[in-house]
PDB file of C-alpha atoms in Angstrom:
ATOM      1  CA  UNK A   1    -118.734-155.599 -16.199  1.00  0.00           C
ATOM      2  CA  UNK A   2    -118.912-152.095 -15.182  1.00  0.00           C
ATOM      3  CA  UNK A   3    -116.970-152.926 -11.478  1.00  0.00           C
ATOM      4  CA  UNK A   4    -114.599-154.469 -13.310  1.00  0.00           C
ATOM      5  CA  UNK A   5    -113.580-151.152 -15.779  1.00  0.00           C
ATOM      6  CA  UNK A   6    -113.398-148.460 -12.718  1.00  0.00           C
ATOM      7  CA  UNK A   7    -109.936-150.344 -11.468  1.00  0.00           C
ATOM      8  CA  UNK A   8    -108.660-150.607 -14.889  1.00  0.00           C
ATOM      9  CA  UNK A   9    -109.624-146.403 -15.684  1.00  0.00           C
ATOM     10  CA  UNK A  10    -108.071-145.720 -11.937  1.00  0.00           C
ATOM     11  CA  UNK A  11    -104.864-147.878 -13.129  1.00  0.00           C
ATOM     12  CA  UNK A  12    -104.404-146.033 -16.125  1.00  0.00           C
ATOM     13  CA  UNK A  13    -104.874-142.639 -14.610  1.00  0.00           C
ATOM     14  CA  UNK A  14    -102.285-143.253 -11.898  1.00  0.00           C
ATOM     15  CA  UNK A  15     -99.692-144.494 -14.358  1.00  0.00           C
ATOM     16  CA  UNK A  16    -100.096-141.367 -16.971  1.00  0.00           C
ATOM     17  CA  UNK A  17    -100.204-139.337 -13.834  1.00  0.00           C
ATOM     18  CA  UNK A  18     -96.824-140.935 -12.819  1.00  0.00           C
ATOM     19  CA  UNK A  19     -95.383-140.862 -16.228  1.00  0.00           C
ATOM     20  CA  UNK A  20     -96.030-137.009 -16.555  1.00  0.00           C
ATOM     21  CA  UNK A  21     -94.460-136.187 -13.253  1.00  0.00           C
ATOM     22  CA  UNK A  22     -91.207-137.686 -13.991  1.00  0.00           C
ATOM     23  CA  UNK A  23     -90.385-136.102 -17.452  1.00  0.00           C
ATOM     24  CA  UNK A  24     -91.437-132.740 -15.480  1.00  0.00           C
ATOM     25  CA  UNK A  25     -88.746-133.813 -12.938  1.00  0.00           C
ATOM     26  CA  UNK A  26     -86.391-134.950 -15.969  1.00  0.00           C
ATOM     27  CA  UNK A  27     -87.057-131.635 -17.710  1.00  0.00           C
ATOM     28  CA  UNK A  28     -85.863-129.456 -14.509  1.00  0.00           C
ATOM     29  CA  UNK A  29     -82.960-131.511 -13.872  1.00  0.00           C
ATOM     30  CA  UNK A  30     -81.762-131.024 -17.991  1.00  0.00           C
ATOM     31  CA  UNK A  31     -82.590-127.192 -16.944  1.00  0.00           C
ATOM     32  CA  UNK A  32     -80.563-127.616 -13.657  1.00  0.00           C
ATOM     33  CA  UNK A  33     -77.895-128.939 -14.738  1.00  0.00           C
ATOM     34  CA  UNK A  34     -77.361-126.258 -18.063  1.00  0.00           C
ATOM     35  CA  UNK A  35     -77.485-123.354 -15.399  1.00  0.00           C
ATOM     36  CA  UNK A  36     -74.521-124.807 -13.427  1.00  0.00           C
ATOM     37  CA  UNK A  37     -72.558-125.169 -16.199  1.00  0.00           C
ATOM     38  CA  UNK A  38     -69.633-122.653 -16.224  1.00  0.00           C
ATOM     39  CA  UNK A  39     -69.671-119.921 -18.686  1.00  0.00           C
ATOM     40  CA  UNK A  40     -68.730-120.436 -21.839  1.00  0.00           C
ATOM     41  CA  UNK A  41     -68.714-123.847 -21.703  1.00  0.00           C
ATOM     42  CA  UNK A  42     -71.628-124.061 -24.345  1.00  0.00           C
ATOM     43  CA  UNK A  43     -69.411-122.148 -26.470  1.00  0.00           C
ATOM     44  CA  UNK A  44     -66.687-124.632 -26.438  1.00  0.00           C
ATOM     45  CA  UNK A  45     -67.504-126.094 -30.199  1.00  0.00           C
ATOM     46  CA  UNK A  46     -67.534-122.552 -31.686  1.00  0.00           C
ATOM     47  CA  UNK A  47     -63.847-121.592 -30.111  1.00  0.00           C
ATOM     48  CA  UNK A  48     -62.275-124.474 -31.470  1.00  0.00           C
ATOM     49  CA  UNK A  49     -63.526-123.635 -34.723  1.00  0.00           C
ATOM     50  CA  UNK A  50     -62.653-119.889 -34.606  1.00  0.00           C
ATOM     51  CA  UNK A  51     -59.384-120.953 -33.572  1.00  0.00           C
ATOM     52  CA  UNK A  52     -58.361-122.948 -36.646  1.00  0.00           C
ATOM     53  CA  UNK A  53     -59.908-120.056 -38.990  1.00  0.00           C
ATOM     54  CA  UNK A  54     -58.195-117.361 -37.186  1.00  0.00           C
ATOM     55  CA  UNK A  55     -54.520-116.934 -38.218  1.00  0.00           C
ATOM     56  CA  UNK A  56     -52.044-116.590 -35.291  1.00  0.00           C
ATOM     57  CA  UNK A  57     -51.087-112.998 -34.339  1.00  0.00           C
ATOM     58  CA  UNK A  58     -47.031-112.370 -35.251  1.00  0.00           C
ATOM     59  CA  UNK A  59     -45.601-111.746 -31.718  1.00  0.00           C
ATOM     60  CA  UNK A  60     -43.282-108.415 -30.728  1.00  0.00           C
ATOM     61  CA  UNK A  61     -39.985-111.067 -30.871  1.00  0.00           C
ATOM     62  CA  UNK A  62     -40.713-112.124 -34.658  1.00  0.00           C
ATOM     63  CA  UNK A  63     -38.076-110.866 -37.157  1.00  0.00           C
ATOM     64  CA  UNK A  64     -39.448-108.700 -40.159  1.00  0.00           C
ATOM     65  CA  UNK A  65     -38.203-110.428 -43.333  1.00  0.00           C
ATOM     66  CA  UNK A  66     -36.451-108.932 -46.409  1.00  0.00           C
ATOM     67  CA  UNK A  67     -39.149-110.172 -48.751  1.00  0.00           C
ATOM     68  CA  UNK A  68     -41.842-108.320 -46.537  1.00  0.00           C
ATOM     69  CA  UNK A  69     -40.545-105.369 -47.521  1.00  0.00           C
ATOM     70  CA  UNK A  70     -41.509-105.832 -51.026  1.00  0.00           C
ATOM     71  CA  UNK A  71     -45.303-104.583 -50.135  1.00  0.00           C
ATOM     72  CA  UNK A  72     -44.670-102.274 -47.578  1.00  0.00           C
ATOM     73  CA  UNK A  73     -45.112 -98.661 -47.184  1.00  0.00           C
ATOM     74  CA  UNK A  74     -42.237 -95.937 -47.580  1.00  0.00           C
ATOM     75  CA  UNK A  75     -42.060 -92.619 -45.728  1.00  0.00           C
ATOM     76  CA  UNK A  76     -44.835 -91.917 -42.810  1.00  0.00           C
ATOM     77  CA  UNK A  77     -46.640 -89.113 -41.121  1.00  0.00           C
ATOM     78  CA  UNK A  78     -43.312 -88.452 -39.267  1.00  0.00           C
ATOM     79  CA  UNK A  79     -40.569 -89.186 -41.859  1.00  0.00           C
ATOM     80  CA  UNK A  80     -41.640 -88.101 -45.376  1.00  0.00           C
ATOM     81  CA  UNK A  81     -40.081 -89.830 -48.272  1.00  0.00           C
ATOM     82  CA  UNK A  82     -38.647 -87.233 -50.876  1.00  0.00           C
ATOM     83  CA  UNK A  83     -41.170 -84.472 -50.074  1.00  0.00           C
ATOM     84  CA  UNK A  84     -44.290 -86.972 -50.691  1.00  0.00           C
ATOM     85  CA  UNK A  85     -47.016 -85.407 -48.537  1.00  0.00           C
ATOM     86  CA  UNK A  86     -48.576 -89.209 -47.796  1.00  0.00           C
ATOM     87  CA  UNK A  87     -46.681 -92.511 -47.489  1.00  0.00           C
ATOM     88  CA  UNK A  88     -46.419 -94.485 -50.939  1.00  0.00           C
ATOM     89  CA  UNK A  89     -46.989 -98.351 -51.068  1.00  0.00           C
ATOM     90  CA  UNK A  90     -44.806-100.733 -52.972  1.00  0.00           C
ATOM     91  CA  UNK A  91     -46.063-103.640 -54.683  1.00  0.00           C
ATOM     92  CA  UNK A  92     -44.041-106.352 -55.448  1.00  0.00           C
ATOM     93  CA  UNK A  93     -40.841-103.838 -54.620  1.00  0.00           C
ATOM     94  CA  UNK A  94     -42.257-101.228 -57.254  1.00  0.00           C
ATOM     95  CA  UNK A  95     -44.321 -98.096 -57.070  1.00  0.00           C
ATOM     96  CA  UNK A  96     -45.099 -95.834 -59.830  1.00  0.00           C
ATOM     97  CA  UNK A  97     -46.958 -92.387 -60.267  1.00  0.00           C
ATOM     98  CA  UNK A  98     -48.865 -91.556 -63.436  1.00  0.00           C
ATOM     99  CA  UNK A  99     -46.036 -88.733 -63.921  1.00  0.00           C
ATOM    100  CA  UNK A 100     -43.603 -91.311 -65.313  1.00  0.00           C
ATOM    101  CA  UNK A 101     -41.428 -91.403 -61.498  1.00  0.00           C
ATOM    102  CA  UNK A 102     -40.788 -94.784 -60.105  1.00  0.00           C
ATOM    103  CA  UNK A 103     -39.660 -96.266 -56.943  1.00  0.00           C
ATOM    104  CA  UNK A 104     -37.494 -99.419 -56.359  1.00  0.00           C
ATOM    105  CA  UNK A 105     -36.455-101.465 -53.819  1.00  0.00           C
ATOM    106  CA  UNK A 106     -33.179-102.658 -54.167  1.00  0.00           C
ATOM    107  CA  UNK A 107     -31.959-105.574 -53.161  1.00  0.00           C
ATOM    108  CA  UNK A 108     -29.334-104.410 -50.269  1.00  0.00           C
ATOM    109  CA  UNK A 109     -31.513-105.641 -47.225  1.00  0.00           C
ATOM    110  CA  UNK A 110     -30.402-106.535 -43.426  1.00  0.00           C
ATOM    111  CA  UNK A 111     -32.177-107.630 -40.338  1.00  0.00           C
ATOM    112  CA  UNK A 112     -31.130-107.001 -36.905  1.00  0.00           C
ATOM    113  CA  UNK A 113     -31.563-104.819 -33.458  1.00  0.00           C
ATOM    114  CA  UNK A 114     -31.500-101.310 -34.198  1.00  0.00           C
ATOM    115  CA  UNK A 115     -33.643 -99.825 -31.116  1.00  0.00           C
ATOM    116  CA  UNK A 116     -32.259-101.854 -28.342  1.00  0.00           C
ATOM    117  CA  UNK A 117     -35.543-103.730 -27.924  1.00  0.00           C
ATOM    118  CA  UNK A 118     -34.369-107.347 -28.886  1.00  0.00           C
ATOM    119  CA  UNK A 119     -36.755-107.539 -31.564  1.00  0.00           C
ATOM    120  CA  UNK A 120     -35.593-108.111 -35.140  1.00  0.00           C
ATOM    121  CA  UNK A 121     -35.682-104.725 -37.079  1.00  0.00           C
ATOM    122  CA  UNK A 122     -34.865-104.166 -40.962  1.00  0.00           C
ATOM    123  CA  UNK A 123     -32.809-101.699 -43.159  1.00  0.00           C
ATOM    124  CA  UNK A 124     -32.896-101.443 -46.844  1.00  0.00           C
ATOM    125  CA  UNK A 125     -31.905 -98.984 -49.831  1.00  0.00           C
ATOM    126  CA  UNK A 126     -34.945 -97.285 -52.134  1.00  0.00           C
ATOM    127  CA  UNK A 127     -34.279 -95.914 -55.407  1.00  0.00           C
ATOM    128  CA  UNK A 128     -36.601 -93.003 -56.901  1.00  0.00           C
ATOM    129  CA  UNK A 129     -35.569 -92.624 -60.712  1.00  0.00           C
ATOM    130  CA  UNK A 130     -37.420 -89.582 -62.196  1.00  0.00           C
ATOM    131  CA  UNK A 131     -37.482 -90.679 -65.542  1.00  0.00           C
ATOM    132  CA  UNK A 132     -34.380 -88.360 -66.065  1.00  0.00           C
ATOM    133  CA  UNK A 133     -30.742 -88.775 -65.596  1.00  0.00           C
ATOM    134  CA  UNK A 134     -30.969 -88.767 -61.782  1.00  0.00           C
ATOM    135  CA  UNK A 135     -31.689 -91.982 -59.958  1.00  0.00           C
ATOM    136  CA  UNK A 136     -31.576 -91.167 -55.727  1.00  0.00           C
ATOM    137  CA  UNK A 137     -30.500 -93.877 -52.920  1.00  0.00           C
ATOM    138  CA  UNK A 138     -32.434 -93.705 -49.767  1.00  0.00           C
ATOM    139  CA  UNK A 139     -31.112 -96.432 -46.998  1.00  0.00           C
ATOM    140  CA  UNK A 140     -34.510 -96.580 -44.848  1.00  0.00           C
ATOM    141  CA  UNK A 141     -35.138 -98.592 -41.455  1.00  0.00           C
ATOM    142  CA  UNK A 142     -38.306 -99.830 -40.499  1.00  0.00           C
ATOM    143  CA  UNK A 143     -38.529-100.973 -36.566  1.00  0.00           C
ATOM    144  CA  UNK A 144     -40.215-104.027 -35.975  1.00  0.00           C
ATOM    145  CA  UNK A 145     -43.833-103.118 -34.198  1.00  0.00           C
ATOM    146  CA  UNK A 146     -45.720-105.865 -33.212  1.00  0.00           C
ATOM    147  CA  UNK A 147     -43.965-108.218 -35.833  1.00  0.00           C
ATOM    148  CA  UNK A 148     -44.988-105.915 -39.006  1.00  0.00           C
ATOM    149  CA  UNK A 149     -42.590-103.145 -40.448  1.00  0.00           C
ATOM    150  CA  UNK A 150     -42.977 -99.908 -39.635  1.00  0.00           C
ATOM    151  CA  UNK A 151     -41.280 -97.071 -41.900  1.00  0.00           C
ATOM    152  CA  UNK A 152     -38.849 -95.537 -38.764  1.00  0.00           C
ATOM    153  CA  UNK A 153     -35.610 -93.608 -40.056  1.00  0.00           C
ATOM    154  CA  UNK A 154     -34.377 -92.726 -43.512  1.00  0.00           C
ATOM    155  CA  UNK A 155     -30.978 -91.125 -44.679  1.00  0.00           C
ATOM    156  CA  UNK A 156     -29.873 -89.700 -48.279  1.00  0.00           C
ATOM    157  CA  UNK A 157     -27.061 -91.332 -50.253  1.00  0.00           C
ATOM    158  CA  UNK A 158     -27.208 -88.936 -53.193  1.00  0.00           C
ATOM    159  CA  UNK A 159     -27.502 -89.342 -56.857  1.00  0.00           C
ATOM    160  CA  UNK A 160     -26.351 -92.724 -58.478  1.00  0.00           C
ATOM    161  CA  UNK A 161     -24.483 -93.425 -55.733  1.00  0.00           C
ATOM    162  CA  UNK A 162     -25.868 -97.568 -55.614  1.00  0.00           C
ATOM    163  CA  UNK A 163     -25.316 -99.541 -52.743  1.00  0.00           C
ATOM    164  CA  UNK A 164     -23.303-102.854 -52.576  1.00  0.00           C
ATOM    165  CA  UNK A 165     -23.899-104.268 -49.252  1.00  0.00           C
ATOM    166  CA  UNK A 166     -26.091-103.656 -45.854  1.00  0.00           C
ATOM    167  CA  UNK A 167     -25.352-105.619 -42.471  1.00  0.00           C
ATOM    168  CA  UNK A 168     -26.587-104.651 -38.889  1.00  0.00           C
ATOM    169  CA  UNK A 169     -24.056-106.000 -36.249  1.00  0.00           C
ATOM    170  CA  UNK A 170     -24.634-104.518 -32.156  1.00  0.00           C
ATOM    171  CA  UNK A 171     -27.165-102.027 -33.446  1.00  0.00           C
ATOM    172  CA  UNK A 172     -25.666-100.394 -35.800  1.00  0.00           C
ATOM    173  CA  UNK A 173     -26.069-100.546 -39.776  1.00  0.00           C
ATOM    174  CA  UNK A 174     -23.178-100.361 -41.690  1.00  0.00           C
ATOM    175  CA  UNK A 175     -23.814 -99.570 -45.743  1.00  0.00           C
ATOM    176  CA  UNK A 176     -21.385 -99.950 -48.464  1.00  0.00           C
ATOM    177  CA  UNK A 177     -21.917 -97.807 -52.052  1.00  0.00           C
ATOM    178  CA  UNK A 178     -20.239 -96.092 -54.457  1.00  0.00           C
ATOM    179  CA  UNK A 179     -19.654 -92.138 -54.892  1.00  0.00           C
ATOM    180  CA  UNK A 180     -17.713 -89.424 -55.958  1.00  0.00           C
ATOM    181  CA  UNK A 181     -15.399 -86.623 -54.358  1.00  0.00           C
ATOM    182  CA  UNK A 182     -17.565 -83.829 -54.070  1.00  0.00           C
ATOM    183  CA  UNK A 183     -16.086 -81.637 -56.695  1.00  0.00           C
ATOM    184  CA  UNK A 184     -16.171 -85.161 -59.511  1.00  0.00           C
ATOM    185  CA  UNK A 185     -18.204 -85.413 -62.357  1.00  0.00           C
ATOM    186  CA  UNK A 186     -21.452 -86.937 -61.521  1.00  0.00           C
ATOM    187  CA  UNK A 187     -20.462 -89.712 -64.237  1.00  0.00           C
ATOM    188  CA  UNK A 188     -17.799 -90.628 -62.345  1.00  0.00           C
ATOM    189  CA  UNK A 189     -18.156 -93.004 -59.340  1.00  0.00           C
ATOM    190  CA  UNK A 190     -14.230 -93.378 -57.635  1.00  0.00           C
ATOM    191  CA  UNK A 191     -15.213 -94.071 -54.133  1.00  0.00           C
ATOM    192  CA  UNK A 192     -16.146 -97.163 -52.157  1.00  0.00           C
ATOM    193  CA  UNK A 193     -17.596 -95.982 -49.035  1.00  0.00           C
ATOM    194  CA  UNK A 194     -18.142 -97.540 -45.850  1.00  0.00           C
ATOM    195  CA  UNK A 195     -20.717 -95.736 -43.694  1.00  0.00           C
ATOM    196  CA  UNK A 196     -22.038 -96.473 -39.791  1.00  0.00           C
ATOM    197  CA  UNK A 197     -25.478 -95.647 -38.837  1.00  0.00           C
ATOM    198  CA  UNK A 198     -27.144 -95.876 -35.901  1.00  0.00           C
ATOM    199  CA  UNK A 199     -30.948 -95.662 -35.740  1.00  0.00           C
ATOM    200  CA  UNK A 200     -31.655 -92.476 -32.995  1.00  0.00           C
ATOM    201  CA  UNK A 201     -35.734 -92.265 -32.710  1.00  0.00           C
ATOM    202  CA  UNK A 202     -36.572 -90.682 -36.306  1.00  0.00           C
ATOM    203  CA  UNK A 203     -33.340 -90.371 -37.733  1.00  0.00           C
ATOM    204  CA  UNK A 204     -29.798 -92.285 -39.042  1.00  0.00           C
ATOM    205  CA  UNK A 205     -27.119 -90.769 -37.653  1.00  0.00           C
ATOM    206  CA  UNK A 206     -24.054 -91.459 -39.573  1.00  0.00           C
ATOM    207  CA  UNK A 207     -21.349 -91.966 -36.702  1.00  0.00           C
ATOM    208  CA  UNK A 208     -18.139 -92.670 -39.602  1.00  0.00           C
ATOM    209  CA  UNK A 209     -17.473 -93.213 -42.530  1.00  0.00           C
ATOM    210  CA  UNK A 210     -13.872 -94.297 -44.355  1.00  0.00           C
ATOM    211  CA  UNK A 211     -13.467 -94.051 -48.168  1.00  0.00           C
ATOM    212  CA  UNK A 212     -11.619 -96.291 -50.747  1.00  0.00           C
ATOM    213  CA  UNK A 213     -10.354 -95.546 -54.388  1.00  0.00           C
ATOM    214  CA  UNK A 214     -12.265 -97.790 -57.080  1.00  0.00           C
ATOM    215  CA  UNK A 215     -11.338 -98.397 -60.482  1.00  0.00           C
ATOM    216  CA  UNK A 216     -13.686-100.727 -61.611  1.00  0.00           C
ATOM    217  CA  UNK A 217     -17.132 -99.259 -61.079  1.00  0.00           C
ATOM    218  CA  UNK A 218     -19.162 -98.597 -63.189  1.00  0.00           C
ATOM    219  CA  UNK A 219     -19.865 -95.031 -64.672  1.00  0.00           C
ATOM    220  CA  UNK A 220     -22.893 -94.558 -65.165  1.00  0.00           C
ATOM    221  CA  UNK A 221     -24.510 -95.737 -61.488  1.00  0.00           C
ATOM    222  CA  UNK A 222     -25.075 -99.426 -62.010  1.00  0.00           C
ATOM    223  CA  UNK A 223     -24.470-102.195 -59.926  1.00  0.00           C
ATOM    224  CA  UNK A 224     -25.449-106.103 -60.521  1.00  0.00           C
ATOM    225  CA  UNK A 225     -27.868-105.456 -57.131  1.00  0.00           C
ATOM    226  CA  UNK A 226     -29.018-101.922 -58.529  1.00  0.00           C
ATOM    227  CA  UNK A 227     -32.871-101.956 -59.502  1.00  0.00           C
ATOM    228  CA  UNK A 228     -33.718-104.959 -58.156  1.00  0.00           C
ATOM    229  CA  UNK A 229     -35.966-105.664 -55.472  1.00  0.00           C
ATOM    230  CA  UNK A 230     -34.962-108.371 -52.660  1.00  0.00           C
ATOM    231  CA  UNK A 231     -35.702-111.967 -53.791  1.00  0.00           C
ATOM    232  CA  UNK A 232     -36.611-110.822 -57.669  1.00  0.00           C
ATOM    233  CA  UNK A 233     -35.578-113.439 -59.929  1.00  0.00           C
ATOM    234  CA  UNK A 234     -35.063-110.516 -62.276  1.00  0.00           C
ATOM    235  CA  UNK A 235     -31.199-109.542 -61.907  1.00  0.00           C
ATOM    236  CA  UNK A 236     -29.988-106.524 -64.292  1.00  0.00           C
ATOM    237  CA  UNK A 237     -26.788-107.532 -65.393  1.00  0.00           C
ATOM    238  CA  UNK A 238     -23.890-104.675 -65.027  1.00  0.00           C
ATOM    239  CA  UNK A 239     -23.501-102.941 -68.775  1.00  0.00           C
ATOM    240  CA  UNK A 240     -20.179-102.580 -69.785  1.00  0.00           C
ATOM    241  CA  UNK A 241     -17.769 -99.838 -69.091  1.00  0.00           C
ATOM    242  CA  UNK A 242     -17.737 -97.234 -72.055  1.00  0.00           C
ATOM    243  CA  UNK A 243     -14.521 -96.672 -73.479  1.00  0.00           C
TER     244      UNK A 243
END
């Protein structure tokens, strides 16, 4: 009985014996085969999964929009914005200081080339009403950096003097408002003009300008488009002329 249990104890010693030497080999070749691998391989899982979570960058060629100018800033560290010391952020077109002074944007907006660098740049009007009888017309342009707007070039239109149209055509913005001959009544708004800007680093240069008599403006600075931010559904209608 006892010869007969020494093969079967030898048997079973040779086949654990066996058995542990080939998951040790199976082991080193799982090892082996994870340090060939080429980096970031492993990884592969996670970057398609930060990829759908992670919102596309806007490219250099996108256009700025209109409505993006609704929540962007006005005036910058180079350009200031009616003597505002810091750049002032509009929310939903509108920004207000606790001294009663608002600022609009109106809806006059155009997209197009203004620095030559293909991209699609925008110009708009801003209105700052004091609370008083004065309400001032800024046209602004904002250069397209990176595919966000960036507060560039600003010119002054005066007081009540609101703006009818904006269009950019070969790099140049051309503005249409009303005015008034420089010795008129500030009440009184006789002139349609048509001005040219071009955009020169920090600044709109006005290159011409021609002027048209008006009769039916009105005379006290309104316009259907006046106060009104771009893509508002709130329109102000235009008040009657006072007889």
């Amino acid at each position: 009985m006892r010869r007969k249990l020494v093969p079967v104890v030898a048997l079973s010693m040779a086949c654990l014996l066996a058995l542990t030497t080939a998951c040790s080999t199976g082991s080193r070749k799982k090892r082996d085969r994870s340090a060939d691998r080429p980096a970031g391989t492993g990884a592969k899982r996670d970057d398609v999964d930060a990829a759908r979570t992670t919102p596309s960058p806007r490219h250099a060629g996108d256009q700025l929009t209109c409505l993006e100018l609704r929540n962007t800033r006005i005036g910058s560290s180079r350009v200031r914005y009616r003597g505002y010391a810091a750049p002032i952020r509009l929310a939903a077109g509108r920004w207000s200081d606790r001294d009663g002074t608002t600022v609009e944007l109106q809806r006059p907006c155009a997209i197009g080339n203004l620095d030559g660098d293909g991209a699609g740049d925008a110009i708009g009007v801003v209105m700052l009403d004091g609370g008083g009888t004065g309400r001032f017309f800024t046209l602004a342009a904002w250069r397209n950096v990176k595919g966000e707007p960036d507060y560039q070039a600003q010119v002054d239109l005066g007081d009540r003097t609101p703006v009818e149209s904006v269009s950019v055509r070969d790099g140049r913005a051309t503005v249409v408002y009303l005015t008034r001959p420089a010795d008129g009544p500030m009440a009184e708004l006789s002139i349609r003009r048509t001005a040219v800007y071009q955009l020169r680093g920090t600044t709109l240069a006005e290159l011409s300008h021609t002027d048209a008599q008006v009769a039916d403006a009105s005379d006290d600075g309104d316009t259907a488009d006046s106060g009104t931010a771009p893509d508002s559904p709130d329109i102000r209608k235009r008040r009657p002329r006072s007889r």
